[in-house]
């Protein structure tokens, strides 16, 4: 069994005090801080860039997981590496034929790398990079906004991805992102996901330590 890691998405945090929010969520037990970077082109929303990440870095020793929802991610990868990201994930849909090279670029900067696919992209599409990645991220909502409803069809893809990872014999994390809550957490874990992103579910709960514990242990 792979270790379950809980990754609160700061998209649902209070942006006016982000450093404190990140410190708080780390103290509450978060293993990973999920950083949703949006450019208004790849997705219809804007969030934040490397400056915020760099300035929040001293507030936590948890893993900083930068999920880049941006076009031409290679243009900005060095800045995210410099900001202190421990892992950078890029979308297959944004990289196309450049995916392998982009992943290589991330690794060359001494940062872990991951590939992301949208709910309507087949797991087969990233098979060619499975040996190059530290993590595979499956979106269970269409990226762009927090607080959306989980797309249950993705459960089959989690199972397919888990099998693909198992075949490699490597220690590759399987992350699920979008609409995770108390009701579906068990389903995604049983399907094989081990890194669980949760934005609104964690930040809307007054007792963050309790919800993180629930998501981890249920
Ligand atoms: C969506 C983001 C997700 C999302 C998670 O574009 O990648 O990380 O904000 O938020 P919840 O858990 O509220 O769906
Ligand atoms: Zn995300």
PDB file of C-alpha atoms and ligand atoms in Angstrom:
ATOM      1  CA  UNK A   1       0.000   0.000   0.000  1.00  0.00           C
ATOM      2  CA  UNK A   2       1.334   3.428  -0.923  1.00  0.00           C
ATOM      3  CA  UNK A   3       1.382   6.169   1.682  1.00  0.00           C
ATOM      4  CA  UNK A   4      -1.711   8.372   1.605  1.00  0.00           C
ATOM      5  CA  UNK A   5      -0.786  12.047   1.329  1.00  0.00           C
ATOM      6  CA  UNK A   6      -3.291  14.836   1.855  1.00  0.00           C
ATOM      7  CA  UNK A   7      -2.754  17.880  -0.341  1.00  0.00           C
ATOM      8  CA  UNK A   8      -4.931  20.892   0.475  1.00  0.00           C
ATOM      9  CA  UNK A   9      -5.302  23.258  -2.499  1.00  0.00           C
ATOM     10  CA  UNK A  10      -4.670  26.849  -1.434  1.00  0.00           C
ATOM     11  CA  UNK A  11      -7.064  28.060  -4.113  1.00  0.00           C
ATOM     12  CA  UNK A  12      -9.711  27.949  -1.381  1.00  0.00           C
ATOM     13  CA  UNK A  13      -7.529  29.684   1.237  1.00  0.00           C
ATOM     14  CA  UNK A  14      -7.721  33.331   2.300  1.00  0.00           C
ATOM     15  CA  UNK A  15      -5.371  35.039  -0.181  1.00  0.00           C
ATOM     16  CA  UNK A  16      -4.915  38.088   2.072  1.00  0.00           C
ATOM     17  CA  UNK A  17      -2.917  35.973   4.537  1.00  0.00           C
ATOM     18  CA  UNK A  18      -1.533  33.149   2.447  1.00  0.00           C
ATOM     19  CA  UNK A  19       1.673  32.558   4.417  1.00  0.00           C
ATOM     20  CA  UNK A  20      -0.325  32.088   7.607  1.00  0.00           C
ATOM     21  CA  UNK A  21      -2.867  29.871   5.829  1.00  0.00           C
ATOM     22  CA  UNK A  22      -0.085  27.595   4.580  1.00  0.00           C
ATOM     23  CA  UNK A  23       1.534  27.451   8.032  1.00  0.00           C
ATOM     24  CA  UNK A  24      -1.857  26.641   9.540  1.00  0.00           C
ATOM     25  CA  UNK A  25      -2.694  23.860   7.106  1.00  0.00           C
ATOM     26  CA  UNK A  26       0.775  22.358   7.606  1.00  0.00           C
ATOM     27  CA  UNK A  27       0.298  22.348  11.371  1.00  0.00           C
ATOM     28  CA  UNK A  28      -3.087  20.719  10.775  1.00  0.00           C
ATOM     29  CA  UNK A  29      -1.331  17.767   9.134  1.00  0.00           C
ATOM     30  CA  UNK A  30      -1.103  18.489   5.393  1.00  0.00           C
ATOM     31  CA  UNK A  31       1.616  16.411   3.715  1.00  0.00           C
ATOM     32  CA  UNK A  32       1.583  18.419   0.522  1.00  0.00           C
ATOM     33  CA  UNK A  33       0.600  21.999  -0.320  1.00  0.00           C
ATOM     34  CA  UNK A  34      -1.166  21.963  -3.701  1.00  0.00           C
ATOM     35  CA  UNK A  35      -0.504  25.169  -5.629  1.00  0.00           C
ATOM     36  CA  UNK A  36      -2.938  25.804  -8.498  1.00  0.00           C
ATOM     37  CA  UNK A  37      -1.321  28.116 -11.026  1.00  0.00           C
ATOM     38  CA  UNK A  38      -3.735  29.476 -13.664  1.00  0.00           C
ATOM     39  CA  UNK A  39      -3.011  31.807 -16.559  1.00  0.00           C
ATOM     40  CA  UNK A  40      -6.415  32.785 -17.954  1.00  0.00           C
ATOM     41  CA  UNK A  41      -5.551  31.018 -21.235  1.00  0.00           C
ATOM     42  CA  UNK A  42      -5.255  27.317 -20.532  1.00  0.00           C
ATOM     43  CA  UNK A  43      -8.131  27.766 -18.073  1.00  0.00           C
ATOM     44  CA  UNK A  44     -10.694  30.525 -17.668  1.00  0.00           C
ATOM     45  CA  UNK A  45      -9.319  31.831 -14.401  1.00  0.00           C
ATOM     46  CA  UNK A  46      -6.276  33.599 -12.954  1.00  0.00           C
ATOM     47  CA  UNK A  47      -4.683  32.624  -9.665  1.00  0.00           C
ATOM     48  CA  UNK A  48      -1.033  33.362  -8.782  1.00  0.00           C
ATOM     49  CA  UNK A  49       2.509  32.832  -9.989  1.00  0.00           C
ATOM     50  CA  UNK A  50       5.997  32.041  -8.683  1.00  0.00           C
ATOM     51  CA  UNK A  51       6.293  35.182  -6.518  1.00  0.00           C
ATOM     52  CA  UNK A  52       3.545  34.070  -4.149  1.00  0.00           C
ATOM     53  CA  UNK A  53       5.044  30.591  -3.949  1.00  0.00           C
ATOM     54  CA  UNK A  54       8.524  31.936  -3.213  1.00  0.00           C
ATOM     55  CA  UNK A  55       7.283  34.245  -0.468  1.00  0.00           C
ATOM     56  CA  UNK A  56       5.174  31.509   1.118  1.00  0.00           C
ATOM     57  CA  UNK A  57       7.958  28.910   0.993  1.00  0.00           C
ATOM     58  CA  UNK A  58       9.378  29.778   4.458  1.00  0.00           C
ATOM     59  CA  UNK A  59       5.971  29.141   6.058  1.00  0.00           C
ATOM     60  CA  UNK A  60       6.001  25.361   5.570  1.00  0.00           C
ATOM     61  CA  UNK A  61       8.265  22.335   5.273  1.00  0.00           C
ATOM     62  CA  UNK A  62       5.543  20.318   3.511  1.00  0.00           C
ATOM     63  CA  UNK A  63       5.988  19.327  -0.116  1.00  0.00           C
ATOM     64  CA  UNK A  64       5.146  22.192  -2.486  1.00  0.00           C
ATOM     65  CA  UNK A  65       3.266  20.733  -5.441  1.00  0.00           C
ATOM     66  CA  UNK A  66       2.858  23.250  -8.284  1.00  0.00           C
ATOM     67  CA  UNK A  67       0.038  22.299 -10.659  1.00  0.00           C
ATOM     68  CA  UNK A  68       0.625  24.428 -13.738  1.00  0.00           C
ATOM     69  CA  UNK A  69      -2.572  25.141 -15.673  1.00  0.00           C
ATOM     70  CA  UNK A  70      -0.794  27.386 -18.137  1.00  0.00           C
ATOM     71  CA  UNK A  71       0.107  27.379 -21.817  1.00  0.00           C
ATOM     72  CA  UNK A  72       3.778  27.021 -22.794  1.00  0.00           C
ATOM     73  CA  UNK A  73       4.719  25.925 -19.243  1.00  0.00           C
ATOM     74  CA  UNK A  74       8.394  25.568 -20.223  1.00  0.00           C
ATOM     75  CA  UNK A  75       8.658  29.367 -20.302  1.00  0.00           C
ATOM     76  CA  UNK A  76       8.061  29.608 -16.555  1.00  0.00           C
ATOM     77  CA  UNK A  77       9.345  26.303 -15.161  1.00  0.00           C
ATOM     78  CA  UNK A  78      12.723  27.763 -14.057  1.00  0.00           C
ATOM     79  CA  UNK A  79      10.880  30.416 -12.028  1.00  0.00           C
ATOM     80  CA  UNK A  80       8.736  27.812 -10.272  1.00  0.00           C
ATOM     81  CA  UNK A  81      11.813  25.712  -9.519  1.00  0.00           C
ATOM     82  CA  UNK A  82      13.556  28.787  -8.131  1.00  0.00           C
ATOM     83  CA  UNK A  83      10.478  29.631  -6.043  1.00  0.00           C
ATOM     84  CA  UNK A  84      10.915  26.381  -4.127  1.00  0.00           C
ATOM     85  CA  UNK A  85       8.478  23.956  -5.753  1.00  0.00           C
ATOM     86  CA  UNK A  86       9.362  20.353  -4.828  1.00  0.00           C
ATOM     87  CA  UNK A  87       7.296  18.934  -7.665  1.00  0.00           C
ATOM     88  CA  UNK A  88       5.955  20.593 -10.804  1.00  0.00           C
ATOM     89  CA  UNK A  89       3.149  19.032 -12.816  1.00  0.00           C
ATOM     90  CA  UNK A  90       2.268  20.005 -16.378  1.00  0.00           C
ATOM     91  CA  UNK A  91      -0.764  19.198 -18.491  1.00  0.00           C
ATOM     92  CA  UNK A  92      -0.515  16.842 -21.427  1.00  0.00           C
ATOM     93  CA  UNK A  93      -3.161  19.082 -23.033  1.00  0.00           C
ATOM     94  CA  UNK A  94      -0.860  22.121 -22.710  1.00  0.00           C
ATOM     95  CA  UNK A  95       2.384  20.402 -23.758  1.00  0.00           C
ATOM     96  CA  UNK A  96       1.259  18.080 -26.567  1.00  0.00           C
ATOM     97  CA  UNK A  97       4.343  16.694 -28.323  1.00  0.00           C
ATOM     98  CA  UNK A  98       6.552  18.725 -25.944  1.00  0.00           C
ATOM     99  CA  UNK A  99       5.461  16.750 -22.869  1.00  0.00           C
ATOM    100  CA  UNK A 100       8.504  14.488 -22.583  1.00  0.00           C
ATOM    101  CA  UNK A 101      10.902  17.347 -23.106  1.00  0.00           C
ATOM    102  CA  UNK A 102       9.080  19.540 -20.613  1.00  0.00           C
ATOM    103  CA  UNK A 103       9.254  16.816 -17.964  1.00  0.00           C
ATOM    104  CA  UNK A 104      12.950  16.427 -18.660  1.00  0.00           C
ATOM    105  CA  UNK A 105      13.425  20.160 -18.225  1.00  0.00           C
ATOM    106  CA  UNK A 106      11.790  20.023 -14.784  1.00  0.00           C
ATOM    107  CA  UNK A 107      14.038  17.146 -13.704  1.00  0.00           C
ATOM    108  CA  UNK A 108      17.130  18.930 -14.979  1.00  0.00           C
ATOM    109  CA  UNK A 109      16.381  21.690 -12.460  1.00  0.00           C
ATOM    110  CA  UNK A 110      16.455  19.161  -9.615  1.00  0.00           C
ATOM    111  CA  UNK A 111      12.690  19.169  -9.129  1.00  0.00           C
ATOM    112  CA  UNK A 112      10.317  16.174  -9.245  1.00  0.00           C
ATOM    113  CA  UNK A 113       7.933  16.122 -12.191  1.00  0.00           C
ATOM    114  CA  UNK A 114       4.446  14.977 -12.987  1.00  0.00           C
ATOM    115  CA  UNK A 115       2.031  14.778 -15.905  1.00  0.00           C
ATOM    116  CA  UNK A 116      -1.618  15.828 -15.628  1.00  0.00           C
ATOM    117  CA  UNK A 117      -4.594  14.817 -17.740  1.00  0.00           C
ATOM    118  CA  UNK A 118      -8.061  16.311 -17.914  1.00  0.00           C
ATOM    119  CA  UNK A 119     -11.187  14.229 -17.270  1.00  0.00           C
ATOM    120  CA  UNK A 120     -11.764  13.650 -21.006  1.00  0.00           C
ATOM    121  CA  UNK A 121      -8.177  12.609 -21.793  1.00  0.00           C
ATOM    122  CA  UNK A 122      -7.402   8.910 -21.901  1.00  0.00           C
ATOM    123  CA  UNK A 123      -4.726   7.431 -19.616  1.00  0.00           C
ATOM    124  CA  UNK A 124      -3.154   5.942 -22.792  1.00  0.00           C
ATOM    125  CA  UNK A 125      -2.117   9.461 -23.824  1.00  0.00           C
ATOM    126  CA  UNK A 126       0.566   9.645 -21.137  1.00  0.00           C
ATOM    127  CA  UNK A 127       1.769   6.046 -21.319  1.00  0.00           C
ATOM    128  CA  UNK A 128       4.866   7.145 -23.226  1.00  0.00           C
ATOM    129  CA  UNK A 129       6.094   9.242 -20.285  1.00  0.00           C
ATOM    130  CA  UNK A 130       5.192   6.924 -17.421  1.00  0.00           C
ATOM    131  CA  UNK A 131       8.845   6.027 -16.805  1.00  0.00           C
ATOM    132  CA  UNK A 132       9.829   9.707 -16.703  1.00  0.00           C
ATOM    133  CA  UNK A 133       7.452  10.916 -14.004  1.00  0.00           C
ATOM    134  CA  UNK A 134       7.352  10.947 -10.201  1.00  0.00           C
ATOM    135  CA  UNK A 135       3.605  11.506 -10.123  1.00  0.00           C
ATOM    136  CA  UNK A 136       0.583  11.157 -12.371  1.00  0.00           C
ATOM    137  CA  UNK A 137      -2.232  13.626 -11.689  1.00  0.00           C
ATOM    138  CA  UNK A 138      -5.750  12.820 -12.821  1.00  0.00           C
ATOM    139  CA  UNK A 139      -8.229  15.687 -12.878  1.00  0.00           C
ATOM    140  CA  UNK A 140     -11.654  14.750 -11.566  1.00  0.00           C
ATOM    141  CA  UNK A 141     -13.119  18.140 -12.584  1.00  0.00           C
ATOM    142  CA  UNK A 142     -12.349  20.347 -15.587  1.00  0.00           C
ATOM    143  CA  UNK A 143      -9.585  22.619 -14.333  1.00  0.00           C
ATOM    144  CA  UNK A 144     -10.172  26.288 -13.628  1.00  0.00           C
ATOM    145  CA  UNK A 145     -12.126  26.542 -10.407  1.00  0.00           C
ATOM    146  CA  UNK A 146     -12.324  25.087  -6.922  1.00  0.00           C
ATOM    147  CA  UNK A 147     -15.581  23.812  -5.495  1.00  0.00           C
ATOM    148  CA  UNK A 148     -16.769  21.856  -8.546  1.00  0.00           C
ATOM    149  CA  UNK A 149     -18.523  18.504  -8.521  1.00  0.00           C
ATOM    150  CA  UNK A 150     -16.450  15.291  -8.771  1.00  0.00           C
ATOM    151  CA  UNK A 151     -16.837  13.484 -12.122  1.00  0.00           C
ATOM    152  CA  UNK A 152     -17.438   9.818 -11.162  1.00  0.00           C
ATOM    153  CA  UNK A 153     -16.350   8.439 -14.572  1.00  0.00           C
ATOM    154  CA  UNK A 154     -12.777   9.264 -13.525  1.00  0.00           C
ATOM    155  CA  UNK A 155     -12.825   6.355 -11.035  1.00  0.00           C
ATOM    156  CA  UNK A 156     -12.247   3.886 -13.897  1.00  0.00           C
ATOM    157  CA  UNK A 157      -9.286   5.985 -15.032  1.00  0.00           C
ATOM    158  CA  UNK A 158      -7.788   5.879 -11.524  1.00  0.00           C
ATOM    159  CA  UNK A 159      -7.901   2.081 -11.705  1.00  0.00           C
ATOM    160  CA  UNK A 160      -6.307   2.072 -15.171  1.00  0.00           C
ATOM    161  CA  UNK A 161      -3.601   4.487 -14.054  1.00  0.00           C
ATOM    162  CA  UNK A 162      -2.891   2.476 -10.895  1.00  0.00           C
ATOM    163  CA  UNK A 163      -2.373  -0.649 -13.041  1.00  0.00           C
ATOM    164  CA  UNK A 164      -0.097   1.230 -15.416  1.00  0.00           C
ATOM    165  CA  UNK A 165       1.977   2.490 -12.483  1.00  0.00           C
ATOM    166  CA  UNK A 166       2.134  -0.952 -10.920  1.00  0.00           C
ATOM    167  CA  UNK A 167       3.519  -2.406 -14.158  1.00  0.00           C
ATOM    168  CA  UNK A 168       6.489  -0.025 -14.000  1.00  0.00           C
ATOM    169  CA  UNK A 169       7.472  -1.346 -10.570  1.00  0.00           C
ATOM    170  CA  UNK A 170       8.412   2.229  -9.692  1.00  0.00           C
ATOM    171  CA  UNK A 171       7.343   4.409  -6.807  1.00  0.00           C
ATOM    172  CA  UNK A 172       5.110   6.786  -8.775  1.00  0.00           C
ATOM    173  CA  UNK A 173       2.440   8.724  -6.897  1.00  0.00           C
ATOM    174  CA  UNK A 174      -1.120   8.833  -8.231  1.00  0.00           C
ATOM    175  CA  UNK A 175      -2.793  12.131  -7.415  1.00  0.00           C
ATOM    176  CA  UNK A 176      -6.470  12.964  -7.790  1.00  0.00           C
ATOM    177  CA  UNK A 177      -7.678  16.550  -7.992  1.00  0.00           C
ATOM    178  CA  UNK A 178     -11.140  18.074  -8.004  1.00  0.00           C
ATOM    179  CA  UNK A 179     -14.326  17.711  -6.004  1.00  0.00           C
ATOM    180  CA  UNK A 180     -12.933  15.367  -3.349  1.00  0.00           C
ATOM    181  CA  UNK A 181     -15.103  15.299  -0.236  1.00  0.00           C
ATOM    182  CA  UNK A 182     -16.075  13.112   2.722  1.00  0.00           C
ATOM    183  CA  UNK A 183     -18.476  11.135   0.539  1.00  0.00           C
ATOM    184  CA  UNK A 184     -16.161  10.141  -2.318  1.00  0.00           C
ATOM    185  CA  UNK A 185     -12.783   9.943  -0.538  1.00  0.00           C
ATOM    186  CA  UNK A 186     -13.073   6.204   0.049  1.00  0.00           C
ATOM    187  CA  UNK A 187     -13.954   5.551  -3.590  1.00  0.00           C
ATOM    188  CA  UNK A 188     -10.885   7.368  -4.928  1.00  0.00           C
ATOM    189  CA  UNK A 189      -8.582   5.654  -2.442  1.00  0.00           C
ATOM    190  CA  UNK A 190     -10.017   2.222  -3.187  1.00  0.00           C
ATOM    191  CA  UNK A 191      -9.528   2.892  -6.900  1.00  0.00           C
ATOM    192  CA  UNK A 192      -5.813   3.473  -6.203  1.00  0.00           C
ATOM    193  CA  UNK A 193      -5.163   7.204  -5.709  1.00  0.00           C
ATOM    194  CA  UNK A 194      -2.679   8.013  -2.916  1.00  0.00           C
ATOM    195  CA  UNK A 195      -2.202  11.788  -3.160  1.00  0.00           C
ATOM    196  CA  UNK A 196      -5.498  13.469  -2.420  1.00  0.00           C
ATOM    197  CA  UNK A 197      -6.055  17.110  -3.340  1.00  0.00           C
ATOM    198  CA  UNK A 198      -8.852  18.827  -1.446  1.00  0.00           C
ATOM    199  CA  UNK A 199      -9.508  22.538  -1.603  1.00  0.00           C
ATOM    200  CA  UNK A 200     -12.983  23.563  -0.551  1.00  0.00           C
ATOM    201  CA  UNK A 201     -13.486  20.444   1.577  1.00  0.00           C
ATOM    202  CA  UNK A 202     -10.514  21.363   3.797  1.00  0.00           C
ATOM    203  CA  UNK A 203     -10.787  25.151   3.843  1.00  0.00           C
ATOM    204  CA  UNK A 204     -14.559  25.254   4.408  1.00  0.00           C
ATOM    205  CA  UNK A 205     -14.212  23.099   7.497  1.00  0.00           C
ATOM    206  CA  UNK A 206     -13.599  24.967  10.788  1.00  0.00           C
ATOM    207  CA  UNK A 207     -11.500  22.098  12.178  1.00  0.00           C
ATOM    208  CA  UNK A 208      -8.847  21.587   9.506  1.00  0.00           C
ATOM    209  CA  UNK A 209      -6.877  19.005  11.490  1.00  0.00           C
ATOM    210  CA  UNK A 210     -10.006  16.885  11.880  1.00  0.00           C
ATOM    211  CA  UNK A 211     -10.918  16.945   8.202  1.00  0.00           C
ATOM    212  CA  UNK A 212      -7.336  16.138   7.147  1.00  0.00           C
ATOM    213  CA  UNK A 213      -7.285  13.233   9.590  1.00  0.00           C
ATOM    214  CA  UNK A 214     -10.636  12.019   8.264  1.00  0.00           C
ATOM    215  CA  UNK A 215      -9.482  12.170   4.640  1.00  0.00           C
ATOM    216  CA  UNK A 216      -6.288  10.314   5.531  1.00  0.00           C
ATOM    217  CA  UNK A 217      -7.748   7.610   7.717  1.00  0.00           C
ATOM    218  CA  UNK A 218     -11.229   6.825   6.415  1.00  0.00           C
TER     219      UNK A 218
HETATM  220  C1  LIG B   1      -8.972  22.944 -10.279  1.00  0.00           C
HETATM  221  C2  LIG B   1      -7.795  22.804  -9.351  1.00  0.00           C
HETATM  222  C3  LIG B   1      -8.088  22.002  -8.126  1.00  0.00           C
HETATM  223  C4  LIG B   1      -9.237  22.503  -7.312  1.00  0.00           C
HETATM  224  C5  LIG B   1      -9.446  21.727  -6.060  1.00  0.00           C
HETATM  225  O1  LIG B   1      -8.586  23.640 -11.402  1.00  0.00           O
HETATM  226  O2  LIG B   1      -6.738  22.167 -10.003  1.00  0.00           O
HETATM  227  O3  LIG B   1      -6.928  21.841  -7.354  1.00  0.00           O
HETATM  228  O4  LIG B   1      -9.142  23.842  -7.043  1.00  0.00           O
HETATM  229  O5  LIG B   1     -10.479  22.312  -5.353  1.00  0.00           O
HETATM  230  P1  LIG B   1     -11.724  21.475  -4.835  1.00  0.00           P
HETATM  231  O6  LIG B   1     -11.185  20.434  -3.923  1.00  0.00           O
HETATM  232  O7  LIG B   1     -12.557  22.508  -4.155  1.00  0.00           O
HETATM  233  O8  LIG B   1     -12.393  20.864  -6.035  1.00  0.00           O
HETATM  234 ZN1  LIG B   2      -4.950  21.416  -8.878  1.00  0.00          ZN
END
